[in-house]
């Protein structure tokens, strides 16, 4: 992907993030995701029904990379089954960790394919994925 | 101030504006520590041979330098610790733990650093004491009047930073102490952000305890100082027991401890660090504490003037006389601003700066913080202001 296009997508998702709102609905699983090494702090609310992620909302204070990554994730994972979501998450982590990954399966999340060059921002990009994994774990333990 | 040549870190094309976190070290400090390790590496308090005697002289010589530096009355009022954090913990756990009764009040403020909050939280929990907060004024400063309003007959101790690490206000410690003592209240001062930057006189301010760290004043990491009035330190029960601090022990009932200050310095101390601190103090005195303070103030003023001209920058604390400035760029997360500046080798800090409870007063959780020291220059400030004056550029380059 062209570097300018990547930047535009990240900035667009940062300044006008999708699904950014607080949720008071009990049918959502609420989790907090934060980095001990930086100041990003995001709350996620995930609605999972019959093994399908129906909706994801988020709020919090976080940097451009974290916010954009969360916005993109909420769009990409909504509608996926838990198994599909897990595959997407694993694929995303593989990209971040410079391992083999399927670039065709990541859509907009591919904008972070060179984030490994800034080691201190890898944790920013993966922050929402840490949160959604926690939410899925909570769902599965119920 | 012509000090560039003294600091190896100052010729690396880095603009370092995070001096509240730690400071660069002049070559003389590095040399003093290296000299100890290279030429007279032995333990302290073992004066049976020449090099050990030399260690004692250097180690205890630093105590004298610290005493003079903060104008303490007695040399045994200077206790070496691992840093301001340990100093504060030692005094909370070794002194206040013994005098605090259920219902007693501890007065702190919302803008204290974690190390002047969390030890008190724990003490309050263990002893049934109560934490009270001085109300900050509209500029987030602590005033004498606010302190007066906050004390009650139950107030046992007032614990405040002389200069806070986010708001940067200089608290009227002398006046607060005078008032506190008239009401039989102890005063503990966190000097981590003040002792490195302005002249300190503990006899003049009359504070009971003062904590500070070497690494924030051109010294090495891992060393700090606890100052306490002798009569108060005499009643401190050591937190650490071990070698060096005991006179004799034959059984658990017959343990005799040494006099101050050794009694409170169990184990082999950070000898190289203490020697480095001694060199740092000598260096700072050579530069002159008043020169340091005035240089920082004028630089801060210059910075505030520059940033005030940028419409999308919101300065949190433009009204205080210290080298600390917290601000935000409208619509851009503090960390992104720091990451953008880092691309130009400008080091600033983003975050809550360990003052997590400040949020309830200021309403802003995270800020960009610039903290100056005497080696910073107008040219560096010009570069910073220039980098911050184009919001589109920040947005474009922060990712």
Coordinates of C-alpha atoms in Angstrom, one line a residue:
Chain A
X1 CA 0.0 0.0 0.0
X2 CA 1.2 3.5 -0.8
X3 CA 2.6 5.3 2.2
X4 CA 0.5 8.4 1.7
X5 CA -2.6 6.4 1.4
X6 CA -1.7 4.5 4.6
X7 CA -1.2 7.8 6.4
X8 CA -4.6 9.1 5.1
X9 CA -6.4 6.0 6.3
X10 CA -4.8 6.2 9.8
X11 CA -5.5 9.9 10.2
X12 CA -9.0 9.5 9.0
X13 CA -9.6 6.7 11.5
X14 CA -7.9 8.8 14.2
X15 CA -9.8 12.1 13.6
X16 CA -13.1 10.4 12.7
X17 CA -13.0 7.0 14.4
X18 CA -15.8 4.5 13.7
X19 CA -17.7 3.0 16.6
X20 CA -16.4 5.4 19.2
X21 CA -19.0 5.7 21.9
X22 CA -19.6 4.5 25.4
X23 CA -22.0 1.7 26.0
X24 CA -24.2 1.2 29.0
X25 CA -25.9 -2.0 27.6
X26 CA -25.4 -5.0 29.9
X27 CA -25.5 -7.4 26.9
X28 CA -22.1 -6.1 25.9
X29 CA -18.9 -7.4 27.5
X30 CA -16.8 -4.5 28.7
X31 CA -13.0 -4.7 28.9
X32 CA -10.2 -2.3 29.4
X33 CA -7.0 -2.4 27.5
X34 CA -3.9 -0.4 28.4
X35 CA -0.2 -0.4 27.9
X36 CA 2.1 -0.3 30.9
X37 CA 4.8 1.2 28.8
X38 CA 2.8 4.1 27.4
X39 CA -0.3 6.1 28.2
X40 CA -2.8 4.5 25.8
X41 CA -6.0 3.5 27.6
X42 CA -9.0 2.1 25.8
X43 CA -12.3 0.6 26.9
X44 CA -14.0 -1.8 24.6
X45 CA -17.6 -3.1 24.6
X46 CA -18.2 -6.2 22.6
X47 CA -21.5 -7.8 21.8
X48 CA -21.2 -11.5 21.0
X49 CA -24.3 -13.6 20.3
X50 CA -24.3 -17.3 19.2
X51 CA -20.6 -17.2 18.6
X52 CA -20.8 -14.2 16.3
X53 CA -19.4 -10.7 17.1
X54 CA -22.3 -8.5 16.5
X55 CA -20.9 -5.1 17.5
X56 CA -17.8 -3.5 19.0
X57 CA -17.7 0.0 20.5
X58 CA -14.8 1.8 22.2
X59 CA -13.8 4.9 24.1
X60 CA -10.7 6.2 25.8
X61 CA -7.6 8.3 25.5
X62 CA -5.0 6.9 23.1
X63 CA -2.5 7.9 20.4
X64 CA -3.2 8.1 16.7
X65 CA -2.0 4.5 16.0
X66 CA -4.0 3.0 18.9
X67 CA -7.1 4.9 18.1
X68 CA -6.9 4.2 14.3
X69 CA -6.1 0.5 14.9
X70 CA -9.1 0.2 17.2
X71 CA -11.4 2.0 14.8
X72 CA -10.3 -0.3 12.0
X73 CA -10.6 -3.4 14.2
X74 CA -14.2 -2.6 15.2
X75 CA -15.1 -2.5 11.5
X76 CA -13.2 -5.6 10.5
X77 CA -14.3 -7.9 13.2
X78 CA -18.0 -7.0 13.4
X79 CA -20.0 -9.8 11.8
X80 CA -17.3 -12.4 12.1
X81 CA -17.6 -15.6 14.0
X82 CA -15.3 -16.1 17.0
X83 CA -13.2 -18.5 14.9
X84 CA -12.9 -16.1 12.0
X85 CA -12.0 -13.3 14.5
X86 CA -9.3 -15.4 16.1
X87 CA -7.8 -16.1 12.7
X88 CA -7.9 -12.4 11.8
X89 CA -6.3 -11.5 15.1
X90 CA -3.5 -14.1 14.7
X91 CA -2.9 -12.9 11.2
X92 CA -2.6 -9.3 12.4
X93 CA -0.1 -10.3 15.2
X94 CA 1.9 -12.2 12.6
X95 CA 2.1 -9.0 10.5
X96 CA 3.2 -6.9 13.5
X97 CA 5.7 -9.4 14.6
X98 CA 7.3 -9.7 11.1
X99 CA 6.2 -13.3 10.7
X100 CA 4.5 -14.9 7.7
X101 CA 0.9 -13.6 7.2
X102 CA -1.8 -13.3 4.6
X103 CA -2.0 -9.7 3.5
X104 CA -5.2 -10.2 1.5
X105 CA -7.1 -11.1 4.7
X106 CA -6.4 -7.9 6.6
X107 CA -8.1 -5.2 4.5
X108 CA -7.7 -1.7 6.1
X109 CA -5.7 -3.2 9.0
X110 CA -2.9 -3.6 6.5
X111 CA -2.0 0.0 7.0
X112 CA 0.1 -1.1 10.0
X113 CA 2.3 -3.4 7.9
X114 CA 5.4 -1.4 8.5
X115 CA 4.8 -0.4 12.1
X116 CA 7.5 -2.9 13.2
X117 CA 10.0 -0.3 12.1
X118 CA 8.9 1.8 15.1
X119 CA 9.3 -0.7 17.9
X120 CA 7.7 1.5 20.5
X121 CA 4.4 1.7 18.4
X122 CA 3.9 -2.0 18.0
X123 CA 2.1 -2.1 21.3
X124 CA -0.1 0.8 20.2
X125 CA -1.3 -1.1 17.1
X126 CA -2.0 -4.3 19.0
X127 CA -3.7 -2.6 22.0
X128 CA -7.3 -3.2 20.8
X129 CA -6.5 -6.8 19.8
X130 CA -5.4 -7.5 23.3
X131 CA -8.8 -6.2 24.5
X132 CA -10.9 -8.1 22.1
X133 CA -9.1 -11.3 23.0
X134 CA -10.0 -10.7 26.6
X135 CA -13.6 -10.1 25.6
X136 CA -13.8 -13.3 23.6
X137 CA -12.2 -15.3 26.5
X138 CA -14.8 -13.9 28.9
X139 CA -17.6 -14.9 26.4
X140 CA -16.2 -18.4 26.1
X141 CA -15.9 -18.9 29.8
X142 CA -19.6 -18.0 30.3
Chain B
X1 CA 25.6 29.4 29.9
X2 CA 28.7 27.8 28.5
X3 CA 28.5 24.3 29.8
X4 CA 28.1 22.3 26.5
X5 CA 31.7 21.1 26.7
X6 CA 31.2 19.6 30.2
X7 CA 28.5 17.1 29.1
X8 CA 29.2 14.2 26.7
X9 CA 25.5 13.9 26.0
X10 CA 25.3 17.5 24.8
X11 CA 27.2 16.9 21.6
X12 CA 24.9 14.3 20.2
X13 CA 22.4 16.4 18.3
X14 CA 19.7 15.7 20.8
X15 CA 17.5 18.4 22.3
X16 CA 16.8 17.0 25.7
X17 CA 13.8 18.6 27.4
X18 CA 12.9 15.8 29.9
X19 CA 15.1 17.0 32.8
X20 CA 12.2 16.4 35.2
X21 CA 12.7 12.7 34.5
X22 CA 16.5 12.7 34.7
X23 CA 19.4 14.9 33.8
X24 CA 22.6 14.5 31.8
X25 CA 25.9 13.9 33.6
X26 CA 28.9 16.1 33.3
X27 CA 32.2 14.4 32.6
X28 CA 33.5 15.2 36.1
X29 CA 30.7 13.1 37.6
X30 CA 31.4 10.2 35.3
X31 CA 35.2 10.5 35.9
X32 CA 34.7 10.6 39.7
X33 CA 32.8 7.3 39.6
X34 CA 35.2 5.7 37.2
X35 CA 38.1 6.8 39.3
X36 CA 36.6 5.0 42.3
X37 CA 36.1 1.8 40.4
X38 CA 39.5 2.1 38.6
X39 CA 41.8 3.3 41.4
X40 CA 40.5 2.8 44.9
X41 CA 37.7 0.2 44.7
X42 CA 37.1 -1.0 48.2
X43 CA 34.2 -1.1 50.7
X44 CA 33.4 1.8 53.0
X45 CA 33.9 1.8 56.8
X46 CA 36.8 -0.6 56.6
X47 CA 39.6 1.7 57.3
X48 CA 42.2 -1.1 57.7
X49 CA 44.1 -0.3 54.5
X50 CA 44.8 2.8 52.4
X51 CA 42.3 2.4 49.6
X52 CA 39.5 1.8 52.0
X53 CA 40.4 4.8 54.0
X54 CA 40.3 6.8 50.7
X55 CA 36.8 5.4 50.1
X56 CA 35.7 6.5 53.6
X57 CA 37.0 10.0 52.9
X58 CA 35.2 10.3 49.6
X59 CA 32.0 8.8 50.8
X60 CA 31.8 10.8 54.0
X61 CA 33.2 13.8 52.1
X62 CA 30.0 13.7 50.0
X63 CA 28.0 13.8 53.2
X64 CA 29.7 17.0 54.1
X65 CA 29.1 18.4 50.7
X66 CA 25.4 17.6 50.9
X67 CA 25.2 19.1 54.4
X68 CA 26.7 22.3 53.0
X69 CA 24.6 22.2 49.8
X70 CA 21.3 22.2 51.7
X71 CA 22.7 24.0 54.8
X72 CA 21.9 21.3 57.3
X73 CA 23.0 21.9 60.8
X74 CA 24.6 18.5 61.4
X75 CA 26.3 16.1 59.0
X76 CA 24.5 13.1 60.6
X77 CA 21.3 14.6 59.4
X78 CA 22.2 13.4 55.9
X79 CA 21.2 9.8 55.1
X80 CA 22.1 8.3 51.7
X81 CA 19.3 6.3 50.1
X82 CA 18.7 4.9 46.6
X83 CA 16.6 8.0 45.6
X84 CA 13.8 10.3 46.7
X85 CA 11.4 7.4 46.6
X86 CA 13.3 5.4 49.1
X87 CA 13.9 8.5 51.2
X88 CA 10.1 9.1 51.4
X89 CA 9.3 5.5 52.1
X90 CA 11.9 5.4 54.8
X91 CA 10.5 8.3 56.6
X92 CA 6.9 7.2 56.2
X93 CA 7.7 3.7 57.4
X94 CA 10.5 4.4 59.9
X95 CA 9.1 7.5 61.5
X96 CA 5.5 8.2 60.8
X97 CA 4.4 4.6 61.2
X98 CA 5.4 5.0 64.9
X99 CA 3.7 8.3 65.6
X100 CA 0.5 8.0 63.6
X101 CA -2.7 7.2 65.4
X102 CA -6.1 6.2 64.1
X103 CA -7.9 9.3 62.9
X104 CA -4.8 11.4 62.4
X105 CA -4.7 13.3 59.2
X106 CA -2.0 13.4 56.5
X107 CA -2.2 16.5 54.2
X108 CA -1.0 16.1 50.7
X109 CA -2.1 17.6 47.3
X110 CA -3.6 16.3 44.1
X111 CA -0.4 17.2 42.2
X112 CA 2.0 15.1 44.2
X113 CA 4.2 12.5 42.5
X114 CA 3.3 8.9 43.2
X115 CA 6.2 8.5 45.6
X116 CA 4.7 11.2 47.8
X117 CA 1.2 9.6 47.6
X118 CA 1.4 5.8 47.7
X119 CA 3.5 5.4 50.9
X120 CA 1.0 7.7 52.7
X121 CA -1.9 5.7 51.3
X122 CA -0.4 2.5 52.7
X123 CA 0.3 4.1 56.0
X124 CA -3.2 5.5 56.2
X125 CA -4.6 2.1 55.6
X126 CA -2.4 0.4 58.1
X127 CA -2.9 2.9 60.9
X128 CA -6.4 4.1 60.2
X129 CA -5.1 7.6 59.4
X130 CA -7.0 9.8 56.9
X131 CA -5.6 11.4 53.7
X132 CA -6.6 15.0 53.1
X133 CA -5.9 17.1 50.0
X134 CA -5.0 20.8 49.9
X135 CA -7.3 22.4 47.5
X136 CA -5.4 23.8 44.5
X137 CA -6.2 27.3 43.3
X138 CA -7.4 28.2 39.8
X139 CA -3.8 27.9 38.5
X140 CA -3.5 24.5 40.2
X141 CA -1.0 26.0 42.8
X142 CA -0.8 25.2 46.5
X143 CA -1.0 28.4 48.6
X144 CA -0.4 29.0 52.3
X145 CA -4.1 30.1 52.6
X146 CA -5.3 26.8 51.2
X147 CA -3.0 24.9 53.5
X148 CA -4.4 26.9 56.5
X149 CA -7.9 26.0 55.4
X150 CA -7.1 22.3 55.1
X151 CA -5.6 21.6 58.5
X152 CA -7.6 20.5 61.5
X153 CA -6.6 19.6 65.1
X154 CA -6.1 16.1 63.7
X155 CA -3.5 17.0 61.1
X156 CA -0.2 15.2 61.9
X157 CA 1.9 15.8 58.9
X158 CA 1.9 17.9 55.7
X159 CA 3.8 16.3 52.8
X160 CA 4.3 18.3 49.7
X161 CA 6.7 18.7 46.9
X162 CA 8.5 22.0 46.9
X163 CA 8.1 22.1 43.1
X164 CA 5.6 19.7 41.5
X165 CA 6.7 17.7 38.4
X166 CA 3.6 18.5 36.3
X167 CA 2.3 21.9 37.4
X168 CA 5.7 23.2 38.4
X169 CA 4.5 25.6 41.0
X170 CA 6.9 26.5 43.8
X171 CA 5.2 26.0 47.1
X172 CA 5.8 28.5 49.9
X173 CA 7.4 25.8 52.0
X174 CA 9.0 28.1 54.5
X175 CA 5.7 29.8 55.3
X176 CA 3.8 26.5 55.3
X177 CA 6.4 25.0 57.7
X178 CA 6.2 28.0 60.0
X179 CA 2.5 27.7 60.2
X180 CA 2.6 23.9 60.6
X181 CA 5.1 24.0 63.5
X182 CA 2.9 26.5 65.3
X183 CA 0.2 23.8 65.1
X184 CA 2.5 20.9 66.0
X185 CA 2.4 19.5 62.5
X186 CA 5.4 17.8 60.9
X187 CA 6.5 18.8 57.4
X188 CA 7.9 16.4 54.8
X189 CA 9.2 17.9 51.6
X190 CA 9.7 16.1 48.3
X191 CA 12.6 18.0 46.9
X192 CA 13.1 15.9 43.8
X193 CA 12.2 18.7 41.4
X194 CA 13.4 21.7 43.6
X195 CA 16.8 20.8 45.1
X196 CA 18.4 20.4 41.6
X197 CA 17.1 23.8 40.4
X198 CA 17.2 26.3 43.3
X199 CA 19.1 27.1 46.4
X200 CA 18.0 25.0 49.3
X201 CA 18.4 25.9 53.0
X202 CA 16.8 23.5 55.4
X203 CA 17.6 25.6 58.4
X204 CA 15.9 28.6 56.9
X205 CA 12.8 26.7 55.7
X206 CA 12.9 24.6 59.0
X207 CA 11.4 21.6 57.3
X208 CA 11.5 18.4 59.3
X209 CA 12.3 16.0 56.4
X210 CA 13.5 16.5 52.8
X211 CA 13.9 13.9 50.1
X212 CA 15.8 14.2 46.8
X213 CA 17.5 12.2 44.1
X214 CA 21.0 12.6 42.7
X215 CA 20.1 11.7 39.1
X216 CA 17.9 14.7 38.7
X217 CA 20.8 17.0 39.6
X218 CA 23.6 15.8 37.3
X219 CA 24.4 12.9 39.5
X220 CA 24.2 9.2 39.0
X221 CA 21.0 7.1 39.2
X222 CA 20.4 4.9 42.3
X223 CA 21.4 7.5 44.9
X224 CA 19.3 9.9 46.9
X225 CA 19.3 11.8 50.1
X226 CA 17.0 11.8 53.1
X227 CA 17.5 14.9 55.3
X228 CA 15.9 14.9 58.7
X229 CA 16.3 17.0 61.8
X230 CA 18.7 15.1 64.1
X231 CA 16.2 14.8 67.0
X232 CA 13.6 13.3 64.7
X233 CA 16.0 11.0 62.9
X234 CA 17.1 9.7 66.3
X235 CA 13.7 8.1 66.8
X236 CA 13.5 6.6 63.3
X237 CA 13.3 2.8 63.5
X238 CA 15.4 1.5 60.6
X239 CA 13.5 -0.2 57.8
X240 CA 16.6 -2.1 56.7
X241 CA 18.7 -4.1 59.2
X242 CA 22.0 -5.6 58.4
X243 CA 25.7 -5.0 58.0
X244 CA 27.4 -1.8 58.8
X245 CA 24.6 -0.4 60.9
X246 CA 24.9 -2.5 64.1
X247 CA 27.4 -2.1 67.0
X248 CA 27.1 -5.6 68.3
X249 CA 24.6 -8.4 68.5
X250 CA 24.8 -11.6 70.6
X251 CA 21.2 -12.6 70.7
X252 CA 17.9 -11.2 69.6
X253 CA 17.7 -9.4 72.9
X254 CA 21.1 -7.8 72.7
X255 CA 21.2 -5.9 69.4
X256 CA 23.0 -2.6 69.6
X257 CA 22.8 -0.2 66.7
X258 CA 25.2 2.4 65.6
X259 CA 24.7 6.1 65.8
X260 CA 23.3 8.3 63.0
X261 CA 23.7 8.4 60.1
X262 CA 25.2 4.9 59.8
X263 CA 22.3 3.3 61.6
X264 CA 20.0 4.1 58.7
X265 CA 22.4 2.9 56.0
X266 CA 22.4 -0.9 56.3
X267 CA 24.4 -2.9 53.8
X268 CA 27.1 -1.8 51.5
X269 CA 25.9 1.5 50.1
X270 CA 26.0 2.8 46.5
X271 CA 29.6 4.0 47.0
X272 CA 30.3 5.0 43.4
X273 CA 26.9 6.7 43.3
X274 CA 27.5 8.7 46.4
X275 CA 31.0 9.8 45.1
X276 CA 29.3 10.8 41.9
X277 CA 26.8 12.8 43.8
X278 CA 29.6 14.6 45.5
X279 CA 31.1 15.5 42.2
X280 CA 27.7 16.7 40.9
X281 CA 27.3 19.0 43.9
X282 CA 30.7 20.4 43.3
X283 CA 29.8 21.0 39.7
X284 CA 26.5 22.6 40.4
X285 CA 28.1 24.9 43.0
X286 CA 30.6 25.9 40.4
X287 CA 27.9 26.8 38.0
X288 CA 26.0 28.5 40.8
X289 CA 22.5 27.6 42.0
X290 CA 21.2 31.1 41.5
X291 CA 22.5 31.2 38.0
X292 CA 20.8 27.9 37.3
X293 CA 17.5 29.1 38.7
X294 CA 17.5 32.4 36.8
X295 CA 18.6 30.8 33.5
X296 CA 15.7 28.3 33.7
X297 CA 13.2 31.0 34.6
X298 CA 14.2 33.2 31.7
X299 CA 14.2 30.2 29.3
X300 CA 10.8 29.2 30.6
X301 CA 9.5 32.7 30.0
X302 CA 10.9 32.6 26.5
X303 CA 9.2 29.3 25.9
X304 CA 5.8 30.4 27.2
X305 CA 6.0 33.5 25.0
X306 CA 6.7 31.4 22.0
X307 CA 4.1 28.8 22.6
X308 CA 1.5 31.4 23.5
X309 CA 1.7 32.7 20.0
X310 CA 0.6 29.4 18.6
X311 CA -3.2 29.4 18.7
X312 CA -3.8 25.6 18.8
X313 CA -1.5 25.1 21.8
X314 CA -3.1 25.0 25.3
X315 CA -0.6 25.7 28.1
X316 CA -1.7 24.1 31.4
X317 CA 0.7 26.1 33.7
X318 CA 2.0 29.3 32.2
X319 CA 2.1 31.1 35.6
X320 CA 4.7 29.4 37.6
X321 CA 8.4 30.2 38.2
X322 CA 10.0 26.9 37.5
X323 CA 11.4 25.2 34.4
X324 CA 8.5 22.9 34.0
X325 CA 5.8 23.5 31.3
X326 CA 2.9 21.2 30.5
X327 CA 0.8 21.7 27.4
X328 CA -1.4 20.1 24.8
X329 CA -1.7 20.5 21.0
X330 CA -5.4 20.9 20.2
X331 CA -6.9 17.6 18.9
X332 CA -3.6 15.7 19.0
X333 CA -2.9 13.1 21.7
X334 CA 0.1 14.1 23.9
X335 CA 2.0 10.9 23.0
X336 CA 1.7 11.6 19.3
X337 CA 3.2 15.1 19.8
X338 CA 6.1 13.5 21.7
X339 CA 6.6 10.9 19.0
X340 CA 6.6 13.6 16.3
X341 CA 9.2 15.7 18.2
X342 CA 11.3 12.6 18.6
X343 CA 11.6 12.4 14.9
X344 CA 13.6 15.6 15.2
X345 CA 15.6 14.3 18.1
X346 CA 13.6 16.5 20.6
X347 CA 13.0 14.6 23.8
X348 CA 9.8 15.5 25.7
X349 CA 7.6 13.5 28.0
X350 CA 4.0 12.6 27.4
X351 CA 1.7 11.3 30.0
X352 CA 0.4 11.9 33.4
X353 CA 3.9 12.2 34.8
X354 CA 3.2 9.9 37.8
X355 CA 0.7 12.4 39.1
X356 CA -2.4 10.3 38.5
X357 CA -4.7 12.0 40.9
X358 CA -4.0 15.4 39.4
X359 CA -6.6 14.6 36.7
X360 CA -9.5 15.4 39.1
X361 CA -8.2 18.9 39.6
X362 CA -6.9 19.8 36.1
X363 CA -9.4 17.7 34.2
X364 CA -6.7 16.7 31.7
X365 CA -5.2 13.3 32.1
X366 CA -2.3 13.5 29.7
X367 CA 0.0 16.4 28.7
X368 CA 3.2 17.0 26.9
X369 CA 5.8 18.1 29.4
X370 CA 8.9 20.2 28.8
X371 CA 11.3 20.3 31.8
X372 CA 14.3 22.5 31.4
X373 CA 17.8 22.5 33.0
X374 CA 20.6 25.0 32.9
X375 CA 22.2 23.5 29.9
X376 CA 19.2 24.1 27.7
X377 CA 19.5 27.0 25.3
X378 CA 17.3 29.6 23.5
X379 CA 18.2 28.0 20.2
X380 CA 16.8 24.7 21.4
X381 CA 13.6 26.4 22.4
X382 CA 13.4 28.1 19.0
X383 CA 13.6 24.7 17.4
X384 CA 10.9 23.4 19.6
X385 CA 8.6 26.3 18.9
X386 CA 9.3 26.1 15.2
X387 CA 8.4 22.4 15.2
X388 CA 5.2 23.0 17.1
X389 CA 3.9 25.9 15.0
X390 CA 2.6 23.9 12.1
X391 CA -0.3 21.7 13.1
X392 CA -0.6 20.0 9.7
X393 CA 3.0 19.0 9.8
X394 CA 2.5 17.5 13.2
X395 CA -0.5 15.5 12.0
X396 CA 1.3 14.4 8.9
X397 CA 4.5 13.3 10.6
X398 CA 3.4 12.0 13.9
X399 CA 2.6 8.5 12.4

